[in-house]
């Protein structure tokens, strides 16, 4: 598809930009909308450092008609190389302040309504975290799940860098975010369907593809089971897994829109340019013209 063939605005999405890598930074520098009305969803993991997050969101907000951001775990890290001291809830709130200064929408703002092709649709950015409930086989508790991960050597860096302050634990923070988001979704206009956006998958099934299943405990919460049907989603956008693909659950399209690390996407493309990269950007609306499969499964 050439730019000349794009005649309507689109709702687009990408995640896991990780612009601390120069190759990924180059991709974002090259990214341009193909219609002046294009919106862009940024589904988390822009970068680890505040300055890099500010740069990337600033670049994108200058180019797209509207940018909608949700945090990933990497934005929430208090990294050893970070110039600012914030951690936990305070870091998140500071990032929200940054977004508002740049004109970027966040999970703390009123949900915008996409009125373009495929609309009207309420675009709902969420920040939900995880609570270790996506446990590996044989684990009955968080402690048992973590023990399995440590024994295998597959432990998320969040355990060192993602602090839950002032909450007692990451799962307590997660549960508070789930409650808050649930209340907001319940209060939306029920006559308008939604696009749900969260960095972490909303359903456990999305993690079945992981090479290391013990990593799933850092990938979501059982408390969002059924949200895609309960809140009338026409699509669910997420990242975190670095496995860009489309799947369908209960007739709802799920889009994993990660860019990923350079070592991950190099095998998918010969060069890091926009036309050749499979995840930059993913069109959410208007919906692709290919129909959903008759049963749950991978579409592409």
mmCIF file of C-alpha atoms in Angstrom:
data_model
loop_
_atom_site.group_PDB
_atom_site.id
_atom_site.type_symbol
_atom_site.label_atom_id
_atom_site.label_comp_id
_atom_site.label_asym_id
_atom_site.label_seq_id
_atom_site.Cartn_x
_atom_site.Cartn_y
_atom_site.Cartn_z
ATOM 1 C CA UNK A 1 0.000 0.000 0.000
ATOM 2 C CA UNK A 2 1.417 3.378 -1.007
ATOM 3 C CA UNK A 3 0.831 6.692 0.784
ATOM 4 C CA UNK A 4 -1.191 7.900 -2.226
ATOM 5 C CA UNK A 5 -3.675 5.066 -1.693
ATOM 6 C CA UNK A 6 -4.450 6.100 1.899
ATOM 7 C CA UNK A 7 -7.533 8.290 1.693
ATOM 8 C CA UNK A 8 -9.055 7.956 5.144
ATOM 9 C CA UNK A 9 -7.716 8.542 8.668
ATOM 10 C CA UNK A 10 -6.773 5.463 10.667
ATOM 11 C CA UNK A 11 -6.402 4.433 14.282
ATOM 12 C CA UNK A 12 -2.893 2.914 14.448
ATOM 13 C CA UNK A 13 -0.913 1.223 17.213
ATOM 14 C CA UNK A 14 2.558 0.150 18.220
ATOM 15 C CA UNK A 15 4.307 -0.720 21.463
ATOM 16 C CA UNK A 16 7.639 -1.769 22.933
ATOM 17 C CA UNK A 17 9.578 0.858 20.990
ATOM 18 C CA UNK A 18 12.605 0.661 23.309
ATOM 19 C CA UNK A 19 14.185 3.771 21.821
ATOM 20 C CA UNK A 20 17.244 3.400 24.020
ATOM 21 C CA UNK A 21 18.445 1.252 21.109
ATOM 22 C CA UNK A 22 19.641 3.465 18.259
ATOM 23 C CA UNK A 23 18.147 1.145 15.629
ATOM 24 C CA UNK A 24 14.725 1.554 17.228
ATOM 25 C CA UNK A 25 15.228 5.280 17.645
ATOM 26 C CA UNK A 26 15.884 5.461 13.914
ATOM 27 C CA UNK A 27 12.573 3.697 13.232
ATOM 28 C CA UNK A 28 10.647 6.241 15.312
ATOM 29 C CA UNK A 29 12.472 9.130 13.649
ATOM 30 C CA UNK A 30 11.327 7.747 10.295
ATOM 31 C CA UNK A 31 7.720 7.127 11.332
ATOM 32 C CA UNK A 32 5.179 9.472 9.746
ATOM 33 C CA UNK A 33 1.381 9.417 9.487
ATOM 34 C CA UNK A 34 -0.012 8.823 6.018
ATOM 35 C CA UNK A 35 -3.114 10.901 6.708
ATOM 36 C CA UNK A 36 -3.259 14.097 8.744
ATOM 37 C CA UNK A 37 -6.130 12.587 10.747
ATOM 38 C CA UNK A 38 -4.242 9.452 11.859
ATOM 39 C CA UNK A 39 -4.265 8.645 15.586
ATOM 40 C CA UNK A 40 -1.503 6.605 17.174
ATOM 41 C CA UNK A 41 -1.788 4.291 20.183
ATOM 42 C CA UNK A 42 1.498 3.757 22.056
ATOM 43 C CA UNK A 43 0.947 0.665 24.193
ATOM 44 C CA UNK A 44 3.879 0.945 26.569
ATOM 45 C CA UNK A 45 7.619 0.339 26.852
ATOM 46 C CA UNK A 46 8.675 3.462 25.001
ATOM 47 C CA UNK A 47 11.968 3.431 26.925
ATOM 48 C CA UNK A 48 13.466 3.083 30.394
ATOM 49 C CA UNK A 49 14.815 6.610 30.883
ATOM 50 C CA UNK A 50 12.624 9.681 31.337
ATOM 51 C CA UNK A 51 14.554 11.716 28.759
ATOM 52 C CA UNK A 52 14.095 9.039 26.094
ATOM 53 C CA UNK A 53 10.375 8.748 26.861
ATOM 54 C CA UNK A 54 10.016 12.524 26.601
ATOM 55 C CA UNK A 55 11.851 12.568 23.254
ATOM 56 C CA UNK A 56 9.826 9.782 21.651
ATOM 57 C CA UNK A 57 6.387 10.940 22.792
ATOM 58 C CA UNK A 58 7.284 14.490 21.815
ATOM 59 C CA UNK A 59 8.252 13.427 18.301
ATOM 60 C CA UNK A 60 5.080 11.382 17.834
ATOM 61 C CA UNK A 61 2.720 13.962 19.313
ATOM 62 C CA UNK A 62 4.065 16.539 16.855
ATOM 63 C CA UNK A 63 3.275 14.253 13.912
ATOM 64 C CA UNK A 64 0.005 12.478 14.680
ATOM 65 C CA UNK A 65 -3.410 14.048 15.153
ATOM 66 C CA UNK A 66 -3.712 12.343 18.544
ATOM 67 C CA UNK A 67 -1.382 10.106 20.548
ATOM 68 C CA UNK A 68 -2.688 7.814 23.302
ATOM 69 C CA UNK A 69 -0.174 6.281 25.711
ATOM 70 C CA UNK A 70 -0.328 3.586 28.360
ATOM 71 C CA UNK A 71 2.690 2.683 30.519
ATOM 72 C CA UNK A 72 4.605 -0.539 30.237
ATOM 73 C CA UNK A 73 6.850 -2.001 32.872
ATOM 74 C CA UNK A 74 9.989 -0.360 31.413
ATOM 75 C CA UNK A 75 8.628 3.185 31.806
ATOM 76 C CA UNK A 76 7.962 2.378 35.459
ATOM 77 C CA UNK A 77 11.496 1.210 36.193
ATOM 78 C CA UNK A 78 13.722 3.247 38.482
ATOM 79 C CA UNK A 79 16.823 2.506 36.435
ATOM 80 C CA UNK A 80 20.339 2.822 37.802
ATOM 81 C CA UNK A 81 21.139 5.274 34.989
ATOM 82 C CA UNK A 82 18.016 7.380 35.533
ATOM 83 C CA UNK A 83 18.553 11.105 36.152
ATOM 84 C CA UNK A 84 15.283 11.547 38.088
ATOM 85 C CA UNK A 85 14.650 9.843 41.456
ATOM 86 C CA UNK A 86 10.944 8.958 41.172
ATOM 87 C CA UNK A 87 9.721 5.427 41.750
ATOM 88 C CA UNK A 88 6.428 3.578 41.900
ATOM 89 C CA UNK A 89 3.214 5.561 41.803
ATOM 90 C CA UNK A 90 5.089 8.875 41.839
ATOM 91 C CA UNK A 91 7.013 7.940 38.698
ATOM 92 C CA UNK A 92 3.779 7.032 36.942
ATOM 93 C CA UNK A 93 2.145 10.320 37.947
ATOM 94 C CA UNK A 94 5.172 12.260 36.720
ATOM 95 C CA UNK A 95 4.894 10.486 33.366
ATOM 96 C CA UNK A 96 1.217 11.431 33.197
ATOM 97 C CA UNK A 97 2.224 15.055 33.810
ATOM 98 C CA UNK A 98 4.762 14.785 30.986
ATOM 99 C CA UNK A 99 2.128 13.410 28.633
ATOM 100 C CA UNK A 100 -0.314 16.177 29.444
ATOM 101 C CA UNK A 101 2.377 18.752 28.723
ATOM 102 C CA UNK A 102 2.935 17.116 25.340
ATOM 103 C CA UNK A 103 -0.781 16.754 24.582
ATOM 104 C CA UNK A 104 -0.672 12.951 24.840
ATOM 105 C CA UNK A 105 -3.673 11.157 26.375
ATOM 106 C CA UNK A 106 -3.175 8.707 29.271
ATOM 107 C CA UNK A 107 -5.220 6.275 31.400
ATOM 108 C CA UNK A 108 -6.005 9.210 33.703
ATOM 109 C CA UNK A 109 -7.760 11.289 31.026
ATOM 110 C CA UNK A 110 -11.313 11.133 29.645
ATOM 111 C CA UNK A 111 -11.584 8.368 27.065
ATOM 112 C CA UNK A 112 -11.580 9.835 23.540
ATOM 113 C CA UNK A 113 -14.081 8.671 20.946
ATOM 114 C CA UNK A 114 -12.766 7.717 17.526
ATOM 115 C CA UNK A 115 -15.219 9.177 15.004
ATOM 116 C CA UNK A 116 -13.292 8.097 11.917
ATOM 117 C CA UNK A 117 -13.876 5.011 9.755
ATOM 118 C CA UNK A 118 -15.027 2.132 11.940
ATOM 119 C CA UNK A 119 -16.334 4.525 14.595
ATOM 120 C CA UNK A 120 -17.728 5.762 16.786
ATOM 121 C CA UNK A 121 -15.584 3.757 19.199
ATOM 122 C CA UNK A 122 -14.467 4.640 22.710
ATOM 123 C CA UNK A 123 -10.690 4.306 22.889
ATOM 124 C CA UNK A 124 -9.891 3.215 26.454
ATOM 125 C CA UNK A 125 -6.241 3.352 27.605
ATOM 126 C CA UNK A 126 -5.681 1.187 30.700
ATOM 127 C CA UNK A 127 -2.879 0.737 33.214
ATOM 128 C CA UNK A 128 -3.388 -2.586 34.994
ATOM 129 C CA UNK A 129 0.001 -4.180 35.784
ATOM 130 C CA UNK A 130 0.083 -7.879 36.816
ATOM 131 C CA UNK A 131 -0.432 -9.937 39.964
ATOM 132 C CA UNK A 132 1.446 -13.224 39.376
ATOM 133 C CA UNK A 133 -1.832 -15.065 38.714
ATOM 134 C CA UNK A 134 -0.659 -16.312 35.285
ATOM 135 C CA UNK A 135 1.327 -19.008 37.079
ATOM 136 C CA UNK A 136 3.348 -21.804 35.496
ATOM 137 C CA UNK A 137 2.117 -25.372 35.736
ATOM 138 C CA UNK A 138 2.495 -26.802 39.229
ATOM 139 C CA UNK A 139 2.532 -23.434 41.010
ATOM 140 C CA UNK A 140 -0.360 -22.819 43.403
ATOM 141 C CA UNK A 141 0.913 -19.531 44.869
ATOM 142 C CA UNK A 142 3.006 -16.522 43.883
ATOM 143 C CA UNK A 143 5.855 -17.865 45.997
ATOM 144 C CA UNK A 144 5.831 -21.197 44.185
ATOM 145 C CA UNK A 145 5.659 -19.441 40.805
ATOM 146 C CA UNK A 146 8.643 -17.245 41.633
ATOM 147 C CA UNK A 147 10.596 -20.248 42.880
ATOM 148 C CA UNK A 148 10.064 -21.997 39.551
ATOM 149 C CA UNK A 149 11.228 -18.886 37.712
ATOM 150 C CA UNK A 150 14.366 -18.521 39.850
ATOM 151 C CA UNK A 151 15.226 -22.196 39.452
ATOM 152 C CA UNK A 152 15.027 -21.854 35.661
ATOM 153 C CA UNK A 153 16.908 -18.534 35.542
ATOM 154 C CA UNK A 154 13.957 -16.768 33.849
ATOM 155 C CA UNK A 155 13.196 -13.824 36.148
ATOM 156 C CA UNK A 156 11.738 -10.507 35.005
ATOM 157 C CA UNK A 157 13.960 -7.461 35.628
ATOM 158 C CA UNK A 158 10.911 -5.830 37.237
ATOM 159 C CA UNK A 159 11.870 -7.673 40.408
ATOM 160 C CA UNK A 160 14.827 -5.283 40.724
ATOM 161 C CA UNK A 161 13.658 -2.064 39.024
ATOM 162 C CA UNK A 162 9.859 -1.800 39.226
ATOM 163 C CA UNK A 163 8.999 -0.548 42.706
ATOM 164 C CA UNK A 164 5.350 -0.500 43.860
ATOM 165 C CA UNK A 165 5.651 2.424 46.334
ATOM 166 C CA UNK A 166 3.511 3.342 48.203
ATOM 167 C CA UNK A 167 1.780 -0.042 47.762
ATOM 168 C CA UNK A 168 3.008 -3.064 49.682
ATOM 169 C CA UNK A 169 3.408 -5.108 46.513
ATOM 170 C CA UNK A 170 3.055 -5.004 42.748
ATOM 171 C CA UNK A 171 -0.071 -7.128 42.988
ATOM 172 C CA UNK A 172 -1.662 -4.663 45.433
ATOM 173 C CA UNK A 173 -0.952 -1.871 42.945
ATOM 174 C CA UNK A 174 -2.403 -4.051 40.178
ATOM 175 C CA UNK A 175 -5.610 -4.719 42.098
ATOM 176 C CA UNK A 176 -6.106 -1.010 42.770
ATOM 177 C CA UNK A 177 -5.600 -0.236 39.084
ATOM 178 C CA UNK A 178 -8.051 -2.969 38.076
ATOM 179 C CA UNK A 179 -10.694 -1.571 40.437
ATOM 180 C CA UNK A 180 -10.176 1.983 39.162
ATOM 181 C CA UNK A 181 -10.260 0.951 35.496
ATOM 182 C CA UNK A 182 -13.282 -1.280 35.960
ATOM 183 C CA UNK A 183 -15.251 1.599 37.478
ATOM 184 C CA UNK A 184 -14.322 3.890 34.597
ATOM 185 C CA UNK A 185 -15.251 1.337 31.959
ATOM 186 C CA UNK A 186 -18.583 0.698 33.666
ATOM 187 C CA UNK A 187 -19.289 4.448 33.549
ATOM 188 C CA UNK A 188 -18.649 4.824 29.802
ATOM 189 C CA UNK A 189 -21.466 5.214 27.274
ATOM 190 C CA UNK A 190 -22.629 1.589 26.860
ATOM 191 C CA UNK A 191 -24.020 2.319 23.402
ATOM 192 C CA UNK A 192 -20.524 2.835 21.982
ATOM 193 C CA UNK A 193 -18.144 -0.126 21.574
ATOM 194 C CA UNK A 194 -14.542 0.085 22.748
ATOM 195 C CA UNK A 195 -10.942 -0.442 21.805
ATOM 196 C CA UNK A 196 -9.207 -1.596 25.005
ATOM 197 C CA UNK A 197 -5.502 -0.772 25.355
ATOM 198 C CA UNK A 198 -3.178 -2.236 27.975
ATOM 199 C CA UNK A 199 0.521 -2.997 27.850
ATOM 200 C CA UNK A 200 0.012 -6.433 29.412
ATOM 201 C CA UNK A 201 -2.301 -9.043 27.818
ATOM 202 C CA UNK A 202 -5.880 -9.105 29.088
ATOM 203 C CA UNK A 203 -6.221 -12.880 28.702
ATOM 204 C CA UNK A 204 -3.918 -15.684 29.768
ATOM 205 C CA UNK A 205 -4.314 -17.366 26.377
ATOM 206 C CA UNK A 206 -2.159 -14.656 24.783
ATOM 207 C CA UNK A 207 0.838 -15.888 26.789
ATOM 208 C CA UNK A 208 0.607 -19.538 25.680
ATOM 209 C CA UNK A 209 3.000 -18.737 22.839
ATOM 210 C CA UNK A 210 5.842 -17.756 25.207
ATOM 211 C CA UNK A 211 9.009 -19.794 24.847
ATOM 212 C CA UNK A 212 9.407 -19.684 28.623
ATOM 213 C CA UNK A 213 5.962 -20.133 30.217
ATOM 214 C CA UNK A 214 7.288 -19.188 33.653
ATOM 215 C CA UNK A 215 7.534 -15.587 32.384
ATOM 216 C CA UNK A 216 3.739 -15.379 32.081
ATOM 217 C CA UNK A 217 3.385 -14.444 35.755
ATOM 218 C CA UNK A 218 4.692 -10.959 34.845
ATOM 219 C CA UNK A 219 2.214 -10.650 31.961
ATOM 220 C CA UNK A 220 -1.225 -9.870 33.375
ATOM 221 C CA UNK A 221 -3.967 -10.762 35.815
ATOM 222 C CA UNK A 222 -6.879 -13.184 35.922
ATOM 223 C CA UNK A 223 -9.026 -10.275 37.103
ATOM 224 C CA UNK A 224 -9.413 -9.058 33.509
ATOM 225 C CA UNK A 225 -10.823 -12.329 32.188
ATOM 226 C CA UNK A 226 -13.834 -11.546 30.017
ATOM 227 C CA UNK A 227 -13.274 -7.793 29.814
ATOM 228 C CA UNK A 228 -13.105 -7.935 26.010
ATOM 229 C CA UNK A 229 -16.732 -9.127 25.837
ATOM 230 C CA UNK A 230 -18.010 -7.450 28.992
ATOM 231 C CA UNK A 231 -16.922 -4.017 27.739
ATOM 232 C CA UNK A 232 -17.944 -4.535 24.102
ATOM 233 C CA UNK A 233 -14.473 -4.405 22.569
ATOM 234 C CA UNK A 234 -14.097 -4.420 18.796
ATOM 235 C CA UNK A 235 -10.345 -4.794 19.344
ATOM 236 C CA UNK A 236 -7.854 -5.199 22.175
ATOM 237 C CA UNK A 237 -4.367 -3.697 21.784
ATOM 238 C CA UNK A 238 -1.429 -4.901 23.865
ATOM 239 C CA UNK A 239 2.329 -5.467 23.762
ATOM 240 C CA UNK A 240 4.916 -6.749 26.248
ATOM 241 C CA UNK A 241 5.395 -10.168 24.655
ATOM 242 C CA UNK A 242 7.473 -8.926 21.689
ATOM 243 C CA UNK A 243 5.531 -11.330 19.463
ATOM 244 C CA UNK A 244 3.542 -9.166 17.006
ATOM 245 C CA UNK A 245 0.471 -11.042 15.798
ATOM 246 C CA UNK A 246 -3.305 -11.026 15.567
ATOM 247 C CA UNK A 247 -5.444 -13.507 17.513
ATOM 248 C CA UNK A 248 -9.164 -13.825 18.140
ATOM 249 C CA UNK A 249 -10.913 -14.662 21.398
ATOM 250 C CA UNK A 250 -14.707 -14.878 21.586
ATOM 251 C CA UNK A 251 -14.877 -13.154 18.210
ATOM 252 C CA UNK A 252 -12.802 -10.160 19.396
ATOM 253 C CA UNK A 253 -9.611 -9.197 17.591
ATOM 254 C CA UNK A 254 -6.484 -8.983 19.786
ATOM 255 C CA UNK A 255 -3.479 -7.126 18.368
ATOM 256 C CA UNK A 256 0.022 -7.554 19.824
ATOM 257 C CA UNK A 257 1.821 -4.553 18.325
ATOM 258 C CA UNK A 258 5.398 -4.737 19.657
ATOM 259 C CA UNK A 259 8.377 -3.341 17.803
ATOM 260 C CA UNK A 260 10.711 -5.309 20.101
ATOM 261 C CA UNK A 261 14.472 -5.291 20.450
ATOM 262 C CA UNK A 262 16.614 -5.046 17.298
ATOM 263 C CA UNK A 263 17.852 -8.610 17.733
ATOM 264 C CA UNK A 264 14.230 -9.768 17.663
ATOM 265 C CA UNK A 265 12.967 -7.923 14.590
ATOM 266 C CA UNK A 266 16.070 -8.309 12.425
ATOM 267 C CA UNK A 267 15.094 -11.841 11.475
ATOM 268 C CA UNK A 268 11.700 -10.586 10.282
ATOM 269 C CA UNK A 269 13.025 -7.885 7.935
ATOM 270 C CA UNK A 270 16.125 -7.155 5.910
ATOM 271 C CA UNK A 271 16.297 -3.520 6.970
ATOM 272 C CA UNK A 272 14.729 -1.440 9.768
ATOM 273 C CA UNK A 273 12.641 0.799 7.517
ATOM 274 C CA UNK A 274 8.981 1.477 8.086
ATOM 275 C CA UNK A 275 7.548 -0.401 5.053
ATOM 276 C CA UNK A 276 9.439 -3.594 5.888
ATOM 277 C CA UNK A 277 8.849 -3.772 9.620
ATOM 278 C CA UNK A 278 5.854 -6.011 10.444
ATOM 279 C CA UNK A 279 4.721 -4.066 13.495
ATOM 280 C CA UNK A 280 5.010 -0.418 12.427
ATOM 281 C CA UNK A 281 2.313 0.597 12.739
ATOM 282 C CA UNK A 282 -0.609 -1.834 13.060
ATOM 283 C CA UNK A 283 -3.962 -0.623 11.762
ATOM 284 C CA UNK A 284 -6.701 -1.052 14.355
ATOM 285 C CA UNK A 285 -9.506 0.931 12.684
ATOM 286 C CA UNK A 286 -10.961 0.790 10.169
ATOM 287 C CA UNK A 287 -10.821 -2.945 10.802
ATOM 288 C CA UNK A 288 -8.922 -5.093 8.300
ATOM 289 C CA UNK A 289 -11.178 -6.409 5.596
ATOM 290 C CA UNK A 290 -10.248 -10.054 6.233
ATOM 291 C CA UNK A 291 -13.020 -11.724 8.284
ATOM 292 C CA UNK A 292 -12.450 -13.291 11.678
ATOM 293 C CA UNK A 293 -11.881 -17.059 11.791
ATOM 294 C CA UNK A 294 -14.775 -19.225 12.903
ATOM 295 C CA UNK A 295 -12.808 -20.413 15.936
ATOM 296 C CA UNK A 296 -10.323 -18.813 18.324
ATOM 297 C CA UNK A 297 -6.817 -18.831 16.977
ATOM 298 C CA UNK A 298 -3.952 -17.026 15.314
ATOM 299 C CA UNK A 299 -4.815 -14.975 12.265
ATOM 300 C CA UNK A 300 -1.372 -13.673 11.331
#
